[in-house]
Coordinates of N, CA, C and O in Angstrom, one line a residue:
G1 N -54.9 -73.9 82.3 CA -54.5 -72.0 81.5 C -55.3 -71.7 80.5 O -55.7 -72.7 79.8
Q2 N -55.3 -70.5 80.2 CA -56.0 -69.9 79.5 C -54.4 -69.3 78.3 O -53.7 -68.6 79.1
I3 N -54.9 -69.9 76.8 CA -53.0 -68.2 75.4 C -53.9 -67.6 75.1 O -55.6 -68.1 75.0
K4 N -53.0 -66.9 75.5 CA -53.4 -65.3 75.7 C -53.4 -65.5 73.4 O -51.9 -65.2 73.6
Q5 N -54.8 -65.4 72.6 CA -53.5 -65.2 71.2 C -53.5 -63.4 71.5 O -54.6 -61.8 71.3
Q6 N -52.9 -63.3 71.4 CA -51.3 -62.2 70.3 C -52.2 -61.3 69.0 O -52.6 -62.3 67.9
S7 N -52.8 -60.3 69.0 CA -53.2 -60.3 67.3 C -52.5 -59.1 66.4 O -51.1 -59.2 67.1
Q8 N -52.3 -60.3 65.2 CA -50.9 -59.2 63.8 C -51.9 -58.5 63.7 O -52.6 -58.4 63.6
V9 N -51.2 -57.3 63.4 CA -50.8 -55.8 63.0 C -49.5 -55.9 61.4 O -48.3 -56.8 62.0
T10 N -50.1 -54.7 61.0 CA -48.9 -54.7 59.3 C -47.6 -54.2 60.4 O -48.4 -53.6 60.9
L11 N -46.2 -53.9 60.1 CA -46.2 -53.3 61.1 C -45.1 -51.7 60.3 O -45.4 -50.9 61.3
S12 N -46.3 -50.9 59.1 CA -47.0 -49.8 58.7 C -47.0 -49.1 60.1 O -47.2 -48.7 60.0
Q13 N -48.4 -50.8 60.7 CA -49.0 -50.2 61.8 C -48.8 -49.6 63.3 O -49.1 -48.3 63.9
L14 N -46.9 -49.7 63.0 CA -46.3 -49.0 64.5 C -46.3 -48.3 63.8 O -45.8 -47.7 63.6
G15 N -46.2 -47.3 65.3 CA -45.5 -45.7 66.2 C -44.5 -45.9 66.5 O -43.6 -46.8 66.3
V16 N -43.5 -44.5 66.5 CA -42.0 -44.6 65.9 C -41.7 -44.9 67.8 O -42.4 -44.5 69.1
G17 N -40.6 -46.2 68.1 CA -40.3 -46.0 69.3 C -41.5 -47.5 69.8 O -41.1 -48.2 69.9
Q18 N -42.0 -48.3 68.9 CA -42.7 -49.0 69.3 C -42.5 -51.4 68.6 O -41.1 -49.8 67.5
K19 N -42.5 -51.5 69.0 CA -40.9 -53.0 68.5 C -42.3 -54.3 68.4 O -43.3 -54.2 69.1
G20 N -41.6 -55.0 67.5 CA -43.0 -56.4 67.3 C -42.0 -57.3 66.3 O -40.9 -57.4 66.9
V21 N -42.5 -58.5 66.5 CA -42.2 -59.7 66.4 C -42.5 -59.8 64.9 O -43.3 -60.4 65.5
L22 N -41.3 -60.1 64.4 CA -42.4 -60.2 62.8 C -42.8 -62.2 63.2 O -42.1 -63.2 63.6
V23 N -44.1 -62.5 62.2 CA -44.8 -63.4 63.2 C -45.5 -64.1 61.3 O -45.0 -65.0 61.2
A24 N -45.1 -63.1 60.3 CA -45.3 -63.2 59.5 C -45.3 -63.0 58.0 O -45.4 -61.3 58.2
V25 N -45.5 -62.9 56.8 CA -45.6 -61.8 56.1 C -46.3 -61.9 54.6 O -46.8 -63.1 54.5
K26 N -47.4 -61.1 54.3 CA -48.2 -61.4 53.5 C -47.8 -61.9 52.7 O -49.1 -62.6 50.6
D27 N -47.4 -60.8 51.2 CA -46.5 -61.5 50.1 C -44.9 -62.6 50.0 O -43.9 -62.2 50.9
D28 N -45.4 -63.5 49.9 CA -44.5 -64.6 49.7 C -44.4 -65.2 48.4 O -43.2 -65.9 48.3
S29 N -43.4 -63.8 47.5 CA -43.4 -64.2 46.0 C -41.9 -64.4 46.7 O -41.9 -63.8 47.4
A30 N -41.4 -65.7 45.3 CA -39.8 -65.3 45.3 C -39.3 -63.8 45.3 O -37.9 -64.4 46.0
T31 N -39.3 -62.7 44.6 CA -38.9 -62.1 44.9 C -38.1 -60.7 45.7 O -37.3 -61.0 46.6
F32 N -39.9 -60.9 47.1 CA -40.0 -60.8 47.8 C -39.7 -60.9 49.1 O -38.6 -60.5 49.9
L33 N -39.1 -61.9 49.9 CA -38.3 -62.9 50.0 C -37.2 -62.3 50.1 O -36.1 -62.2 50.8
Q34 N -35.9 -62.5 48.9 CA -35.1 -62.6 48.2 C -34.8 -60.8 48.7 O -33.3 -60.8 49.5
Y35 N -35.5 -60.2 48.9 CA -35.2 -59.4 49.1 C -35.5 -59.1 50.7 O -34.4 -58.3 51.0
L36 N -36.3 -60.1 51.7 CA -35.9 -59.6 53.1 C -34.8 -59.9 53.4 O -33.9 -60.3 53.9
N37 N -34.3 -61.3 52.5 CA -33.6 -62.5 52.9 C -32.0 -61.2 52.7 O -30.9 -61.5 53.9
K38 N -31.5 -60.1 51.8 CA -31.0 -59.3 51.4 C -31.0 -58.1 52.9 O -29.2 -58.1 53.2
R39 N -32.1 -58.7 53.1 CA -31.4 -57.0 54.5 C -31.6 -58.0 56.0 O -31.2 -56.8 56.9
N40 N -31.6 -59.2 55.9 CA -31.2 -59.8 56.5 C -32.6 -59.7 57.8 O -32.8 -60.0 59.6
V41 N -34.0 -59.5 57.1 CA -35.0 -59.9 58.1 C -36.4 -61.0 57.6 O -36.2 -61.9 56.9
Y42 N -36.2 -61.9 58.9 CA -37.2 -63.5 58.9 C -37.7 -63.1 60.1 O -37.3 -62.5 60.7
L43 N -38.3 -64.8 60.0 CA -39.4 -64.6 61.0 C -38.8 -65.2 62.4 O -37.6 -65.3 62.5
G44 N -39.8 -64.4 63.4 CA -39.0 -64.2 64.7 C -38.1 -62.5 64.9 O -37.9 -63.2 65.9
I45 N -37.8 -62.3 64.2 CA -36.5 -60.5 64.6 C -37.8 -60.4 65.6 O -38.7 -60.0 65.0
T46 N -36.8 -59.4 66.3 CA -37.8 -58.1 66.8 C -37.3 -57.0 66.0 O -35.9 -56.4 65.8
I47 N -38.1 -56.7 65.8 CA -38.0 -55.4 64.4 C -38.3 -53.7 64.7 O -39.0 -53.9 65.9
Q48 N -37.9 -52.8 65.8 CA -37.8 -51.1 66.5 C -38.2 -51.0 65.0 O -37.5 -50.0 64.3
V49 N -39.7 -49.5 65.4 CA -38.9 -49.3 64.4 C -38.9 -47.3 64.8 O -39.3 -47.0 65.8
L50 N -38.2 -47.2 63.9 CA -36.9 -46.0 64.3 C -37.7 -44.6 64.2 O -37.3 -43.0 65.0
D51 N -38.0 -44.5 63.5 CA -38.2 -42.9 62.5 C -39.3 -43.8 60.9 O -39.1 -45.1 60.5
K52 N -40.4 -42.2 60.7 CA -41.0 -42.4 59.8 C -41.2 -41.4 59.1 O -41.4 -40.5 60.2
V53 N -41.3 -41.6 57.7 CA -41.0 -40.3 56.6 C -42.3 -39.8 56.2 O -42.7 -40.7 55.4
N54 N -43.1 -38.3 56.7 CA -44.0 -38.4 56.1 C -43.9 -38.1 54.7 O -45.0 -39.1 53.8
F55 N -42.8 -38.2 54.3 CA -43.6 -37.5 52.3 C -43.6 -39.1 52.0 O -44.3 -38.9 51.2
D56 N -42.8 -40.3 52.0 CA -43.1 -41.3 51.6 C -43.5 -42.7 52.1 O -43.8 -44.2 51.4
E57 N -43.7 -42.3 53.8 CA -44.5 -42.9 54.5 C -43.2 -44.1 55.1 O -44.0 -45.3 55.2
S58 N -42.1 -44.4 54.4 CA -40.8 -45.7 54.5 C -40.5 -45.0 56.3 O -41.2 -44.1 56.5
M59 N -40.0 -46.0 56.5 CA -40.0 -46.1 58.1 C -38.3 -46.5 57.6 O -37.8 -47.6 57.2
D60 N -37.6 -46.6 59.8 CA -36.2 -46.5 59.4 C -36.6 -47.6 60.8 O -36.6 -47.6 61.7
I61 N -35.7 -48.9 60.1 CA -36.4 -49.4 60.8 C -35.0 -50.7 61.6 O -34.0 -49.6 60.9
S62 N -35.4 -51.2 63.3 CA -32.8 -51.2 63.8 C -34.6 -53.3 63.9 O -35.2 -54.0 64.2
I63 N -33.4 -54.0 63.2 CA -32.9 -55.2 63.6 C -32.1 -56.2 64.5 O -31.9 -56.0 65.2
D64 N -33.4 -56.9 65.4 CA -32.5 -57.5 67.0 C -31.7 -55.6 66.9 O -31.0 -56.9 67.7
G65 N -32.2 -54.9 67.4 CA -31.6 -53.6 68.6 C -29.5 -54.1 67.5 O -29.8 -53.0 68.5
K66 N -29.9 -54.0 66.8 CA -28.1 -53.7 65.6 C -29.0 -53.1 64.7 O -28.9 -52.2 65.3
E67 N -28.7 -54.0 63.9 CA -28.4 -53.1 63.0 C -29.7 -52.3 62.3 O -30.7 -52.6 62.8
S68 N -29.1 -50.8 61.5 CA -31.1 -50.2 60.7 C -30.2 -50.6 59.4 O -29.8 -50.0 58.9
T69 N -32.2 -49.9 58.5 CA -32.0 -49.7 57.2 C -33.6 -49.2 57.0 O -34.1 -49.1 58.2
N70 N -33.9 -48.6 56.2 CA -35.4 -48.0 55.3 C -36.0 -49.3 54.8 O -35.2 -49.6 54.0
I71 N -37.0 -49.1 55.2 CA -37.9 -50.3 54.2 C -39.3 -49.2 54.3 O -40.1 -48.1 54.7
S72 N -39.7 -49.7 52.1 CA -41.0 -48.3 52.0 C -41.7 -48.5 52.6 O -42.3 -50.4 53.7
L73 N -43.5 -48.5 52.4 CA -44.6 -48.3 53.3 C -44.1 -49.9 52.4 O -45.6 -50.9 52.6
K74 N -44.4 -50.2 51.2 CA -45.0 -51.4 50.0 C -44.6 -52.7 51.5 O -45.2 -53.9 51.3
V75 N -42.8 -52.4 51.4 CA -42.3 -53.5 52.2 C -43.3 -54.2 53.7 O -44.1 -54.0 54.4
S76 N -43.5 -52.5 55.2 CA -43.9 -52.7 55.8 C -45.4 -53.1 55.7 O -46.3 -53.5 56.6
D77 N -46.6 -53.1 55.2 CA -47.6 -53.1 54.9 C -47.5 -54.9 54.3 O -48.9 -55.3 54.6
N78 N -46.4 -55.4 54.5 CA -47.1 -56.8 54.1 C -46.0 -57.5 55.3 O -45.7 -58.9 54.9
L79 N -45.0 -57.4 56.2 CA -44.6 -57.8 57.1 C -45.6 -58.1 58.1 O -46.3 -57.0 59.1
L80 N -46.2 -58.7 58.7 CA -47.1 -58.9 60.1 C -46.1 -59.2 61.5 O -45.2 -60.1 61.5
V81 N -47.0 -58.4 62.2 CA -45.8 -58.5 63.8 C -46.7 -58.7 64.9 O -48.0 -58.2 64.8
V82 N -46.1 -59.4 66.4 CA -47.6 -59.1 67.1 C -46.4 -58.3 68.4 O -45.4 -58.1 67.6
C83 N -47.4 -57.2 69.0 CA -46.1 -56.6 69.8 C -46.7 -57.1 71.1 O -46.7 -57.8 72.2

């Protein structure tokens, strides 16, 4: 059989209503990882884009269909997901 290669995209590239599974982070600094940990964002979770704010390009996301939070463009640009 063939293994289908899924391409990674940044979370910021997803549109409202789209979902992706977090598979990697671009920024692996301690401060960024601590920020993600406080928000319960970790590898393997499913993130859905609930809304995008045009003013500052931040987004409201849901984490595994449960809690929701707002993240900045800087954060969403550093999260790699597969759809």
